[in-house]
Amino acid sequence: MQIVIKKISAFLFIFICYTGWLTGLTFNFTECKMFPNYNMLTEAFINRSLSIQEHPAVDYASLNGNRYLYSGPLPAILRFPFTLVYGKRIPTGIMIALFCTGISLLFRNLLEELTPIAQREAFVRVKNIFAITFSINGFSLLMVTIPSIHHESICTAMFFLMISLYCLVKIINNDYRISIRMSFLIGLSLAMCIASRFSYLFSIIFIGCILLFGFQQNWPKIPQRKTLQALAIIIGLGILTMTSLMWYNYFRFGDFFEFGIQYITSLYSDYFKQYGFFRFDHLPYNIWSMFFRIPALTPNFPFIELPTYILKSQSFNLSPFFLINANELCASVFCLLPITIFSAVPLISQKLLFTSGLKKFYLILLTVFLLQILPTALSVASVARYYYDFLPILLMLSYIGLISLKLNYQVSDKLILVLGLLSIVLSFALPVNGIVFYSQYIQYASPLLSFFF
């Protein structure tokens, strides 16, 4: 009972902090009026329609006079019971804060499960440093600074991906013995993840493959009937979700595999129609921006200036070539969050992984990390919110690298604390830059503007 009270208290504390930050301590929630939001889709569902009635400026799919959201429908479905009963909207900011709070708590629980049992007590301080660093670093704060549909889509998908990873690690630690309850939990979380953000599909498929391979490898040692039941539940939920999403696409666009990308109304609409949403040509630009671009220093607060530009590359006198790549506040995550440098430790020395017994978890998370990067790195822009698609995974990789290092060498907890504090301070420039940039770019005047400027 005491543990439950502590978890509820932690949830409420983080949630209040996030909502206080988002609203500038006013707790009055506003919306980004330039974009659609999930309340519009919820009300469309209540009216037995798939198209929204409002006319936002950009970032929706337009076909035959109808306006559709191209993001996954789950956040709208989650609002459905409340809106149906009370007839009121749930502000986007509240939903983002709720999911970010859940992700923060799941992150701390995952660190616990990733730690070898014999070392869990010894690494409590390190786990807390990483948990605090994740919760209040600038990348996380940015997500609860701008209450847009884009942020809510990412936070919802990441919340369910974190549940899936937590279940996966628990199942592996239990030698692939799985209960019916756990099978429902991981099956639903995988399904809800894909129903929130389709770009997470690669990670979801990979997690499913890890489960199947683990069951196959441990088949003689696990309860076979219960495992078959669990597999039937997980696969059944997956098939039901994918079938529902395909029909959702068909009823909107007349194509089972069309999510509305080719009908997007945005600054890049013509570019998408001619060259496609995903291009391998974008990859080097986006990888450079997110992981290797050095941010600029400035004498004015917050002393770090993050890039914002739209790059156009076009050939002349040679074969035709045209490319657009944009950058919205993206610079090297290793510069802004130096504690993430520990993620490379196991790649430098495999001995550390073998010694600590963490090799399987590191390789699984590394693969998920790469799969999370791929869809965004192939898109037209490096956008600050995209970091949240992989940041929790990167910090878990960093944690594994660090404890692997500590098990073999003397690494002071004070050094880890300093890196954690440095990461919080440096990355704080991101939401501060974002407050100014998005007040002009999308005309969203954050209540925090008056706090810092």
XYZ file of N, CA, C and O in Angstrom, residues 282-371:
360
model
N 17.364 12.613 -47.597
C 17.243 13.420 -46.380
C 18.125 12.897 -45.253
O 18.443 13.642 -44.318
N 18.468 11.631 -45.318
C 19.105 10.938 -44.192
C 20.368 11.638 -43.684
O 20.462 11.934 -42.479
N 21.369 11.922 -44.525
C 22.595 12.535 -43.992
C 22.365 13.907 -43.370
O 23.009 14.260 -42.375
N 21.438 14.685 -43.937
C 21.157 16.010 -43.396
C 20.568 15.909 -41.982
O 20.979 16.631 -41.070
N 19.583 15.016 -41.827
C 18.907 14.899 -40.534
C 19.796 14.261 -39.468
O 19.775 14.682 -38.302
N 20.555 13.249 -39.847
C 21.475 12.620 -38.887
C 22.510 13.639 -38.423
O 22.845 13.721 -37.230
N 23.029 14.430 -39.361
C 23.995 15.461 -38.995
C 23.387 16.468 -38.018
O 24.002 16.828 -37.008
N 22.177 16.909 -38.296
C 21.539 17.917 -37.440
C 21.284 17.388 -36.033
O 21.540 18.085 -35.042
N 20.779 16.164 -35.918
C 20.365 15.643 -34.619
C 21.514 15.149 -33.751
O 21.428 15.181 -32.519
N 22.615 14.729 -34.390
C 23.670 14.100 -33.601
C 25.043 14.770 -33.693
O 25.890 14.550 -32.824
N 25.275 15.581 -34.708
C 26.626 16.110 -34.902
C 26.703 17.632 -35.049
O 27.794 18.188 -34.944
N 25.613 18.318 -35.291
C 25.663 19.773 -35.464
C 25.961 20.443 -34.126
O 25.271 20.207 -33.129
N 26.977 21.287 -34.108
C 27.349 21.995 -32.881
C 26.483 23.253 -32.747
O 26.410 24.056 -33.680
N 25.808 23.436 -31.618
C 24.981 24.639 -31.460
C 25.852 25.891 -31.348
O 27.019 25.825 -30.946
N 25.295 27.033 -31.689
C 26.020 28.299 -31.630
C 25.903 28.923 -30.241
O 24.875 28.791 -29.570
N 26.956 29.593 -29.810
C 26.950 30.303 -28.534
C 26.592 31.759 -28.770
O 26.926 32.345 -29.799
N 25.889 32.333 -27.815
C 25.459 33.723 -27.924
C 25.612 34.396 -26.565
O 25.483 33.725 -25.521
N 25.895 35.699 -26.519
C 26.052 36.379 -25.223
C 24.733 36.622 -24.497
O 24.719 37.003 -23.330
N 23.625 36.393 -25.182
C 22.309 36.639 -24.588
C 21.684 35.336 -24.092
O 21.905 34.263 -24.654
N 20.848 35.465 -23.051
C 20.135 34.315 -22.516
C 19.295 33.667 -23.618
O 18.678 34.379 -24.411
N 19.295 32.345 -23.752
C 19.871 31.315 -22.875
C 21.300 30.904 -23.242
O 21.714 29.812 -22.865
N 22.013 31.747 -23.988
C 23.438 31.590 -24.280
C 23.753 30.495 -25.305
O 24.895 30.323 -25.682
N 22.764 29.757 -25.726
C 22.908 28.779 -26.801
C 21.821 29.066 -27.832
O 20.636 29.114 -27.493
N 22.232 29.253 -29.072
C 21.280 29.527 -30.151
C 21.161 28.298 -31.041
O 22.160 27.786 -31.548
N 19.952 27.813 -31.217
C 19.707 26.610 -32.008
C 19.252 26.988 -33.419
O 18.538 27.983 -33.600
N 19.648 26.219 -34.419
C 19.391 26.602 -35.811
C 17.925 26.465 -36.217
O 17.216 25.585 -35.727
N 17.509 27.341 -37.094
C 16.192 27.236 -37.737
C 16.362 27.696 -39.180
O 16.723 28.849 -39.420
N 16.130 26.815 -40.124
C 16.310 27.174 -41.526
C 15.585 26.179 -42.422
O 15.201 25.080 -41.985
N 15.412 26.557 -43.669
C 14.942 25.653 -44.717
C 15.988 25.669 -45.824
O 16.269 26.715 -46.418
N 16.584 24.528 -46.071
C 17.649 24.392 -47.061
C 17.072 23.846 -48.361
O 16.332 22.856 -48.352
N 17.387 24.478 -49.476
C 16.991 23.990 -50.793
C 18.248 23.679 -51.594
O 19.122 24.535 -51.754
N 18.321 22.462 -52.110
C 19.472 22.039 -52.910
C 18.988 21.686 -54.315
O 18.081 20.853 -54.469
N 19.578 22.326 -55.318
C 19.113 22.129 -56.695
C 20.312 22.126 -57.643
O 21.233 22.934 -57.510
N 20.297 21.201 -58.586
C 21.406 21.111 -59.551
C 21.160 22.029 -60.748
O 20.027 22.419 -61.030
N 22.242 22.370 -61.443
C 22.120 23.110 -62.692
C 23.220 22.613 -63.637
O 24.303 22.212 -63.220
N 22.903 22.604 -64.921
C 23.813 22.135 -65.986
C 24.148 20.648 -65.877
O 25.026 20.155 -66.568
N 23.482 19.946 -64.951
C 23.676 18.499 -64.809
C 22.298 17.847 -64.782
O 21.292 18.468 -65.078
N 22.258 16.571 -64.445
C 20.954 15.899 -64.364
C 20.102 16.565 -63.283
O 20.622 17.005 -62.256
N 18.788 16.652 -63.486
C 17.913 17.372 -62.548
C 17.950 16.760 -61.141
O 17.923 15.541 -60.978
N 18.025 17.614 -60.145
C 17.983 17.172 -58.744
C 17.449 18.322 -57.908
O 17.838 19.475 -58.080
N 16.546 17.987 -56.985
C 15.992 19.009 -56.092
C 15.716 18.379 -54.738
O 15.178 17.273 -54.647
N 16.120 19.063 -53.666
C 15.922 18.547 -52.317
C 15.648 19.701 -51.368
O 16.254 20.773 -51.480
N 14.742 19.462 -50.435
C 14.478 20.407 -49.344
C 14.785 19.705 -48.025
O 14.438 18.538 -47.829
N 15.454 20.413 -47.149
C 15.651 19.910 -45.792
C 15.542 21.082 -44.823
O 16.166 22.124 -45.023
N 14.725 20.897 -43.799
C 14.500 21.960 -42.816
C 15.073 21.558 -41.465
O 15.237 20.367 -41.168
N 15.361 22.543 -40.664
C 15.842 22.312 -39.304
C 15.075 23.221 -38.359
O 15.087 24.436 -38.516
N 14.400 22.604 -37.394
C 13.694 23.352 -36.359
C 14.348 23.060 -35.016
O 14.027 22.080 -34.344
N 15.328 23.864 -34.655
C 15.929 23.824 -33.312
C 16.684 22.523 -33.034
O 16.711 22.045 -31.902
N 17.310 21.953 -34.048
C 18.008 20.681 -33.864
C 19.521 20.870 -33.871
O 20.082 21.416 -34.823
N 20.169 20.422 -32.806
C 21.624 20.370 -32.715
C 21.974 19.070 -32.003
O 21.094 18.362 -31.498
N 23.255 18.765 -31.960
C 23.712 17.476 -31.434
C 23.157 17.169 -30.048
O 23.344 17.938 -29.096
N 22.491 16.037 -29.933
C 21.973 15.610 -28.633
C 23.109 15.356 -27.660
O 22.959 15.534 -26.441
N 24.277 14.986 -28.164
C 25.419 14.727 -27.290
C 25.987 16.020 -26.715
O 26.562 16.016 -25.620
N 25.818 17.120 -27.443
C 26.249 18.428 -26.919
C 25.264 18.965 -25.886
O 25.655 19.494 -24.842
N 23.997 18.853 -26.189
C 22.974 19.393 -25.292
C 22.689 18.478 -24.114
O 22.206 18.933 -23.074
N 22.975 17.197 -24.250
C 22.709 16.221 -23.200
C 23.945 15.326 -23.045
O 23.928 14.163 -23.423
N 25.034 15.857 -22.472
C 26.306 15.125 -22.447
C 26.278 13.801 -21.699
O 27.135 12.944 -21.941
N 25.294 13.589 -20.845
C 25.226 12.311 -20.141
C 24.978 11.154 -21.111
O 25.249 9.997 -20.791
N 24.499 11.465 -22.322
C 24.224 10.416 -23.308
C 25.502 9.831 -23.913
O 25.432 8.840 -24.638
N 26.658 10.417 -23.619
C 27.910 9.862 -24.174
C 28.170 8.455 -23.654
O 28.858 7.667 -24.299
N 27.599 8.115 -22.496
C 27.789 6.765 -21.953
C 27.158 5.693 -22.830
O 27.487 4.513 -22.699
N 26.239 6.090 -23.726
C 25.588 5.101 -24.594
C 26.590 4.423 -25.518
O 26.342 3.304 -25.992
N 27.726 5.069 -25.779
C 28.729 4.513 -26.689
C 29.706 3.576 -25.996
O 30.476 2.884 -26.669
N 29.683 3.524 -24.660
C 30.666 2.723 -23.918
C 30.675 1.257 -24.353
O 31.732 0.698 -24.654
N 29.519 0.581 -24.419
C 29.545 -0.838 -24.825
C 30.005 -1.053 -26.263
O 30.477 -2.140 -26.601
N 29.845 -0.036 -27.113
C 30.311 -0.172 -28.493
C 31.828 -0.093 -28.565
O 32.454 -0.671 -29.457
N 32.423 0.624 -27.618
C 33.873 0.746 -27.573
C 34.515 -0.515 -27.015
O 35.549 -0.976 -27.485
N 33.870 -1.102 -26.004
C 34.418 -2.303 -25.364
C 33.308 -3.311 -25.100
O 32.515 -3.139 -24.173
N 33.254 -4.356 -25.913
C 32.240 -5.394 -25.717
C 32.466 -6.165 -24.417
O 31.549 -6.766 -23.870
N 33.695 -6.141 -23.912
C 33.996 -6.819 -22.655
C 33.090 -6.338 -21.528
O 32.671 -7.103 -20.670
N 32.776 -5.035 -21.560
C 31.934 -4.482 -20.513
C 30.548 -5.104 -20.533
O 29.963 -5.393 -19.488
N 30.011 -5.333 -21.726
C 28.683 -5.946 -21.823
C 28.696 -7.385 -21.345
O 27.815 -7.833 -20.632
N 29.709 -8.138 -21.764
C 29.779 -9.531 -21.353
C 29.931 -9.640 -19.838
O 29.320 -10.469 -19.193
N 30.747 -8.748 -19.254
C 31.003 -8.797 -17.820
C 29.746 -8.495 -17.027
O 29.450 -9.150 -16.038
N 28.996 -7.516 -17.454
C 27.827 -7.093 -16.680
C 26.576 -7.905 -16.970
O 25.583 -7.785 -16.278
N 26.618 -8.727 -17.990
C 25.442 -9.527 -18.336
C 24.316 -8.730 -18.941
O 23.155 -9.140 -18.919
N 24.629 -7.577 -19.514
C 23.604 -6.689 -20.052
C 23.561 -6.669 -21.570
O 22.885 -5.830 -22.163
N 24.287 -7.567 -22.193
C 24.430 -7.514 -23.649
C 23.082 -7.579 -24.362
O 22.807 -6.800 -25.279
N 22.225 -8.502 -23.948
C 20.948 -8.686 -24.664
C 20.076 -7.442 -24.574
O 19.458 -7.031 -25.563
N 20.043 -6.800 -23.385
C 19.218 -5.602 -23.245
C 19.798 -4.445 -24.056
O 19.053 -3.679 -24.669
N 21.111 -4.323 -24.049
C 21.733 -3.244 -24.810
C 21.459 -3.408 -26.305
O 21.092 -2.441 -26.979
N 21.594 -4.611 -26.816
C 21.396 -4.838 -28.246
C 19.936 -4.643 -28.648
O 19.642 -4.115 -29.724
N 19.018 -5.055 -27.782
C 17.591 -4.847 -28.066
C 17.279 -3.358 -28.113
O 16.655 -2.857 -29.062
N 17.722 -2.622 -27.098
C 17.439 -1.182 -27.045
C 18.167 -0.432 -28.155
O 17.631 0.543 -28.696
N 19.365 -0.876 -28.496
C 20.094 -0.228 -29.588
C 19.336 -0.384 -30.899
O 19.237 0.568 -31.692
N 18.777 -1.561 -31.127
C 18.001 -1.784 -32.352
C 16.741 -0.920 -32.362
O 16.401 -0.307 -33.386
N 16.042 -0.855 -31.226
C 14.851 -0.004 -31.134
C 15.233 1.452 -31.369
O 14.527 2.186 -32.081
N 16.346 1.876 -30.799
C 16.843 3.239 -30.986
C 17.040 3.552 -32.468
O 16.577 4.580 -32.975
N 17.693 2.659 -33.190
C 17.943 2.867 -34.618
C 16.640 2.855 -35.418
O 16.464 3.650 -36.355
N 15.713 1.974 -35.037
C 14.436 1.895 -35.741
C 13.568 3.134 -35.483
O 12.763 3.522 -36.331
